[in-house]
mmCIF file of C-alpha atoms in Angstrom:
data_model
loop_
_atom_site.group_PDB
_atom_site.id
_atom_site.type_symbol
_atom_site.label_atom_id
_atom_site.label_comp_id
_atom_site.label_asym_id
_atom_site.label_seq_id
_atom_site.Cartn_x
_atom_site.Cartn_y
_atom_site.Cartn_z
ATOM 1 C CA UNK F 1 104.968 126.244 102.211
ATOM 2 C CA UNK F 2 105.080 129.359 104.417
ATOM 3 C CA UNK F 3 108.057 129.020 106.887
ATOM 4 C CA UNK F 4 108.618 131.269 109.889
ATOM 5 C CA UNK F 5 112.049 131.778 110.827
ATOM 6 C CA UNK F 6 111.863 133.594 114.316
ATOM 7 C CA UNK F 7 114.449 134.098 117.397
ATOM 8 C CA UNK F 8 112.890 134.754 121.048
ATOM 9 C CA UNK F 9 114.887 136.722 124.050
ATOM 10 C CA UNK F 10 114.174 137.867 127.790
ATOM 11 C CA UNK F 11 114.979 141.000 128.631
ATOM 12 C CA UNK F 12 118.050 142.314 129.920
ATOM 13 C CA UNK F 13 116.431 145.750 131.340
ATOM 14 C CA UNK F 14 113.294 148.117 130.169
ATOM 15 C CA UNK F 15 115.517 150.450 128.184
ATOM 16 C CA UNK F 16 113.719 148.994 125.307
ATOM 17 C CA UNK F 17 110.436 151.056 126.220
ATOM 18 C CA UNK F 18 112.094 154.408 125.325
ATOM 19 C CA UNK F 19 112.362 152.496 121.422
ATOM 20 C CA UNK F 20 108.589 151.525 120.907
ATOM 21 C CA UNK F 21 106.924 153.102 117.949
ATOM 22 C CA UNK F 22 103.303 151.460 118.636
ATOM 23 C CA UNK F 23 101.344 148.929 120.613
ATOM 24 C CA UNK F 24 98.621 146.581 120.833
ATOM 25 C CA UNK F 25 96.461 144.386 123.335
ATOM 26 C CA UNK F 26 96.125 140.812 122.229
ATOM 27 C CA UNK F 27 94.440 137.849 123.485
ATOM 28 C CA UNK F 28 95.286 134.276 122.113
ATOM 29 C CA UNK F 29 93.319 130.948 122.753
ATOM 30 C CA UNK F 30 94.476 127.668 121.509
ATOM 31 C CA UNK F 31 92.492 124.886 120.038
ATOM 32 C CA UNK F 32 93.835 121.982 121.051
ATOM 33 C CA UNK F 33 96.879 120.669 124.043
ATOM 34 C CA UNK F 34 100.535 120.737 123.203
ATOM 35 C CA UNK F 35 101.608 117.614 121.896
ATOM 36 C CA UNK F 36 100.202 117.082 118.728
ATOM 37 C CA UNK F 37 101.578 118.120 115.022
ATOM 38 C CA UNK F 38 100.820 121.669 115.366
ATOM 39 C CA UNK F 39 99.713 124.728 117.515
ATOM 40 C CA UNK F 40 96.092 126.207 116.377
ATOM 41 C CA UNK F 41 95.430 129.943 117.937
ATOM 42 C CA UNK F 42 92.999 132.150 117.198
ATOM 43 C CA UNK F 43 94.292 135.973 118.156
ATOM 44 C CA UNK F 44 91.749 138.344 118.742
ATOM 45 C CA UNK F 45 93.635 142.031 118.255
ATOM 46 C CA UNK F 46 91.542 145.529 118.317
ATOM 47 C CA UNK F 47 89.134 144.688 115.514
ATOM 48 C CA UNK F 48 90.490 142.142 113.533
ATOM 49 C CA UNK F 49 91.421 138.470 114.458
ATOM 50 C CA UNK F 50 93.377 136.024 112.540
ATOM 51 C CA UNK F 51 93.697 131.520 112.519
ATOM 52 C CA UNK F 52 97.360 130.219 112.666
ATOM 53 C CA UNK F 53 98.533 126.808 112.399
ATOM 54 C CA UNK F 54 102.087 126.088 112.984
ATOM 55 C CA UNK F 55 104.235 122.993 113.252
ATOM 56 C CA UNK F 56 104.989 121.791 116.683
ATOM 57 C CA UNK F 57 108.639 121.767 116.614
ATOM 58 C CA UNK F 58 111.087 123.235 119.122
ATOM 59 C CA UNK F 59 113.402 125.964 117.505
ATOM 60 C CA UNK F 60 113.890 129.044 115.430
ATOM 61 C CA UNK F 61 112.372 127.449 111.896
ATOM 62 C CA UNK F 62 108.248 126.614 111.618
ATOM 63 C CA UNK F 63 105.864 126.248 109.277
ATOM 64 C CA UNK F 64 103.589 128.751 109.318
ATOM 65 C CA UNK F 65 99.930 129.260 108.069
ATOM 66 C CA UNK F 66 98.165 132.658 109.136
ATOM 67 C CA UNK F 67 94.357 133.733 107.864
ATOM 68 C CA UNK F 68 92.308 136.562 108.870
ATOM 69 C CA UNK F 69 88.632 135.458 110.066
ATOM 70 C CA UNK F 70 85.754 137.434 111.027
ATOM 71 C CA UNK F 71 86.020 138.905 114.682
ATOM 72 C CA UNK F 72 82.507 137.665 115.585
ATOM 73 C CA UNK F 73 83.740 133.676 114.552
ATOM 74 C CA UNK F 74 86.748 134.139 116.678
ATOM 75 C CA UNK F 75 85.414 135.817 119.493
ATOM 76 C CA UNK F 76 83.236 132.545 119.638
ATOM 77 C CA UNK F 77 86.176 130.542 119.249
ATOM 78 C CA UNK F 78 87.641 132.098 122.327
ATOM 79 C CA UNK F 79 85.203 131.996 124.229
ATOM 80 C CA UNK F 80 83.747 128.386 123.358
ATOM 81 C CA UNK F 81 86.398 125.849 122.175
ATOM 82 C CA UNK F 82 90.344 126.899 123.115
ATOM 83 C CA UNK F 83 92.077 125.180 125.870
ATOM 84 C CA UNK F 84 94.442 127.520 126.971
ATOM 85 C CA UNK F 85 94.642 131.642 126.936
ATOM 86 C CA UNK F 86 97.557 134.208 126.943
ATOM 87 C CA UNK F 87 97.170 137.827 127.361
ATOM 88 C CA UNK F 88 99.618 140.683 126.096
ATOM 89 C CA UNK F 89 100.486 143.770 125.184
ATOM 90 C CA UNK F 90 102.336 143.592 121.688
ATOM 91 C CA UNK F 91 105.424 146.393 121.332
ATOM 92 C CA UNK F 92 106.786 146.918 118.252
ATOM 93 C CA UNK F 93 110.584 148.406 117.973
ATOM 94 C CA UNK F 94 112.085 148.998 114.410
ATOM 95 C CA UNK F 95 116.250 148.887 114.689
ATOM 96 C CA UNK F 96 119.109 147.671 112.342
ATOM 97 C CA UNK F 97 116.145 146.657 109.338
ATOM 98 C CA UNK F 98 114.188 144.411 111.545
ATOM 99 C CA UNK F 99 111.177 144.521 113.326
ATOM 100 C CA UNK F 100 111.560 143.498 116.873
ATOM 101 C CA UNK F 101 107.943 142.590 118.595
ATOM 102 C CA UNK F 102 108.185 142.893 122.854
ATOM 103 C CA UNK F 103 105.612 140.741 124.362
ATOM 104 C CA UNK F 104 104.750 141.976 127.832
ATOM 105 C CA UNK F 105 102.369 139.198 129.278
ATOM 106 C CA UNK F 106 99.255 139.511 131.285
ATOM 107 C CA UNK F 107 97.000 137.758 133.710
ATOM 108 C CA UNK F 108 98.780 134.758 134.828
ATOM 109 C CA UNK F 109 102.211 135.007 132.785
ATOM 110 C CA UNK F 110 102.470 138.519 134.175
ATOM 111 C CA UNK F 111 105.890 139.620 134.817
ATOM 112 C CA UNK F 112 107.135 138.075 131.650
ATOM 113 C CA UNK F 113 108.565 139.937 129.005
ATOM 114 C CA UNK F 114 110.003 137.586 125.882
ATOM 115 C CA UNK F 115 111.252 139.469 122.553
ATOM 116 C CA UNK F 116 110.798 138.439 119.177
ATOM 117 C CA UNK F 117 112.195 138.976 115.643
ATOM 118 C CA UNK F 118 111.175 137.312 112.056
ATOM 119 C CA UNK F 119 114.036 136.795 110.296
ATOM 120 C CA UNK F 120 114.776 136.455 106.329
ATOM 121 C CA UNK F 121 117.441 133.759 106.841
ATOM 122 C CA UNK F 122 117.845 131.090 109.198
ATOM 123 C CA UNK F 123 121.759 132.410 109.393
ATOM 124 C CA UNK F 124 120.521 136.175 109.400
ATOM 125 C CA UNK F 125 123.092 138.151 111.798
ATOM 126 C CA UNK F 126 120.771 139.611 114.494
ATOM 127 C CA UNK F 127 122.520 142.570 116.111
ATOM 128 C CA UNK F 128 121.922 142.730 119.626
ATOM 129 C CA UNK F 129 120.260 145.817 121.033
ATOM 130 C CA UNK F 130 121.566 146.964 124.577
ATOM 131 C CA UNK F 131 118.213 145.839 126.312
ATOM 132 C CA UNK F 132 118.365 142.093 125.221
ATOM 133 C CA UNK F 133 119.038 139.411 127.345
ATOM 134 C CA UNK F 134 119.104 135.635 127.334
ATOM 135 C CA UNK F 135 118.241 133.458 123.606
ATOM 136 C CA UNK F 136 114.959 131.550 124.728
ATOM 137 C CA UNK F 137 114.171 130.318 121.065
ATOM 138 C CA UNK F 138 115.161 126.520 121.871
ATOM 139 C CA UNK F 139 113.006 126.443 125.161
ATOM 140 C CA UNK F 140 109.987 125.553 124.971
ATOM 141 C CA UNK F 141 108.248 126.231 128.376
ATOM 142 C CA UNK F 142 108.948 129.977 126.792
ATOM 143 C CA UNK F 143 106.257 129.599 123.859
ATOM 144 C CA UNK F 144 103.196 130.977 123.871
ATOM 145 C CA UNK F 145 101.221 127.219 123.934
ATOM 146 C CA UNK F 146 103.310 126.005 126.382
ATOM 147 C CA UNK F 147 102.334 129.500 128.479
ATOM 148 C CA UNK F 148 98.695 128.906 127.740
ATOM 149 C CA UNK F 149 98.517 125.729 129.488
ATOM 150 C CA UNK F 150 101.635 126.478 131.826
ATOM 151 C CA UNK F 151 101.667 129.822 132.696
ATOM 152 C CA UNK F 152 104.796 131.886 133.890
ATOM 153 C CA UNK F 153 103.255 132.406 137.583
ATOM 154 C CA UNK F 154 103.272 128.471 137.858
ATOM 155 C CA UNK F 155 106.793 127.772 137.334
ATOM 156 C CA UNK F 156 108.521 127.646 140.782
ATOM 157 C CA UNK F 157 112.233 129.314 139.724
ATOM 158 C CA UNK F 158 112.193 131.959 137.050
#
């Protein structure tokens, strides 16, 4: 079973922008409300677009099932069928072996900037770059379904 072992930050400062190697736009619709067994998004990036299921459980360990599908299908399943939508820009920063991904949000969760990194281990040491802030991985309100549905520019105290 494919398992996703990922931590999420906020941002200390921007200093992290003088460390990104590439980008990417991204949009994200989900099939289906929070609540159930697991999160279904289809992410439309550039040209390609991919389906991923994963479990709906609150921390830093998920299953995780990812496929690419044709653009056309998924720009129809946008469009048509998902509930909720996020829009980012996707930053990628390579330091100390990992890949860190900067999500700078769009549209209604503008203002929010969470960042990611995949991990090997659940125990993996995760050196801190000067530009992180806060660990968000255990809060929910901070994932991308729950921002679909409830976005940042709803939530009365950041």
């Amino acid at each position: 079973m494919p398992i996703e072992i990922e931590r999420k930050f906020l941002l200390a400062n921007d200093r992290w922008r003088s460390e990104v190697i590439r980008h990417t736009s991204m949009r994200q619709g989900y099939l289906g409300a929070p609540g159930g067994k697991a999160s279904i998004r289809v992410r439309l990036e550039a040209r390609r677009a991919r389906l991923n299921i994963k479990s709906a459980v609150i921390g830093d360990t998920r299953d995780e099932y990812e496929y690419e599908i044709p653009l056309a299908e998924a720009t129809e399943m946008f469009d048509n069928l998902c509930i909720g939508r996020v829009e980012k820009i996707r930053h990628y920063i390579e330091r100390d072996g990992l890949t860190w991904e900067i999500d700078e949000f769009l549209g209604d969760n503008q203002g929010l900037v969470v960042a990611e990194v995949e991990l090997e281990q659940q125990a993996q040491r995760v050196p801190a770059p000067p530009w992180l802030g806060r660990e968000i991985t255990t809060d929910p309100r901070y994932y991308n379904h729950s921002l679909s549905i409830k976005p940042y520019r709803s939530w009365h105290a950041h």
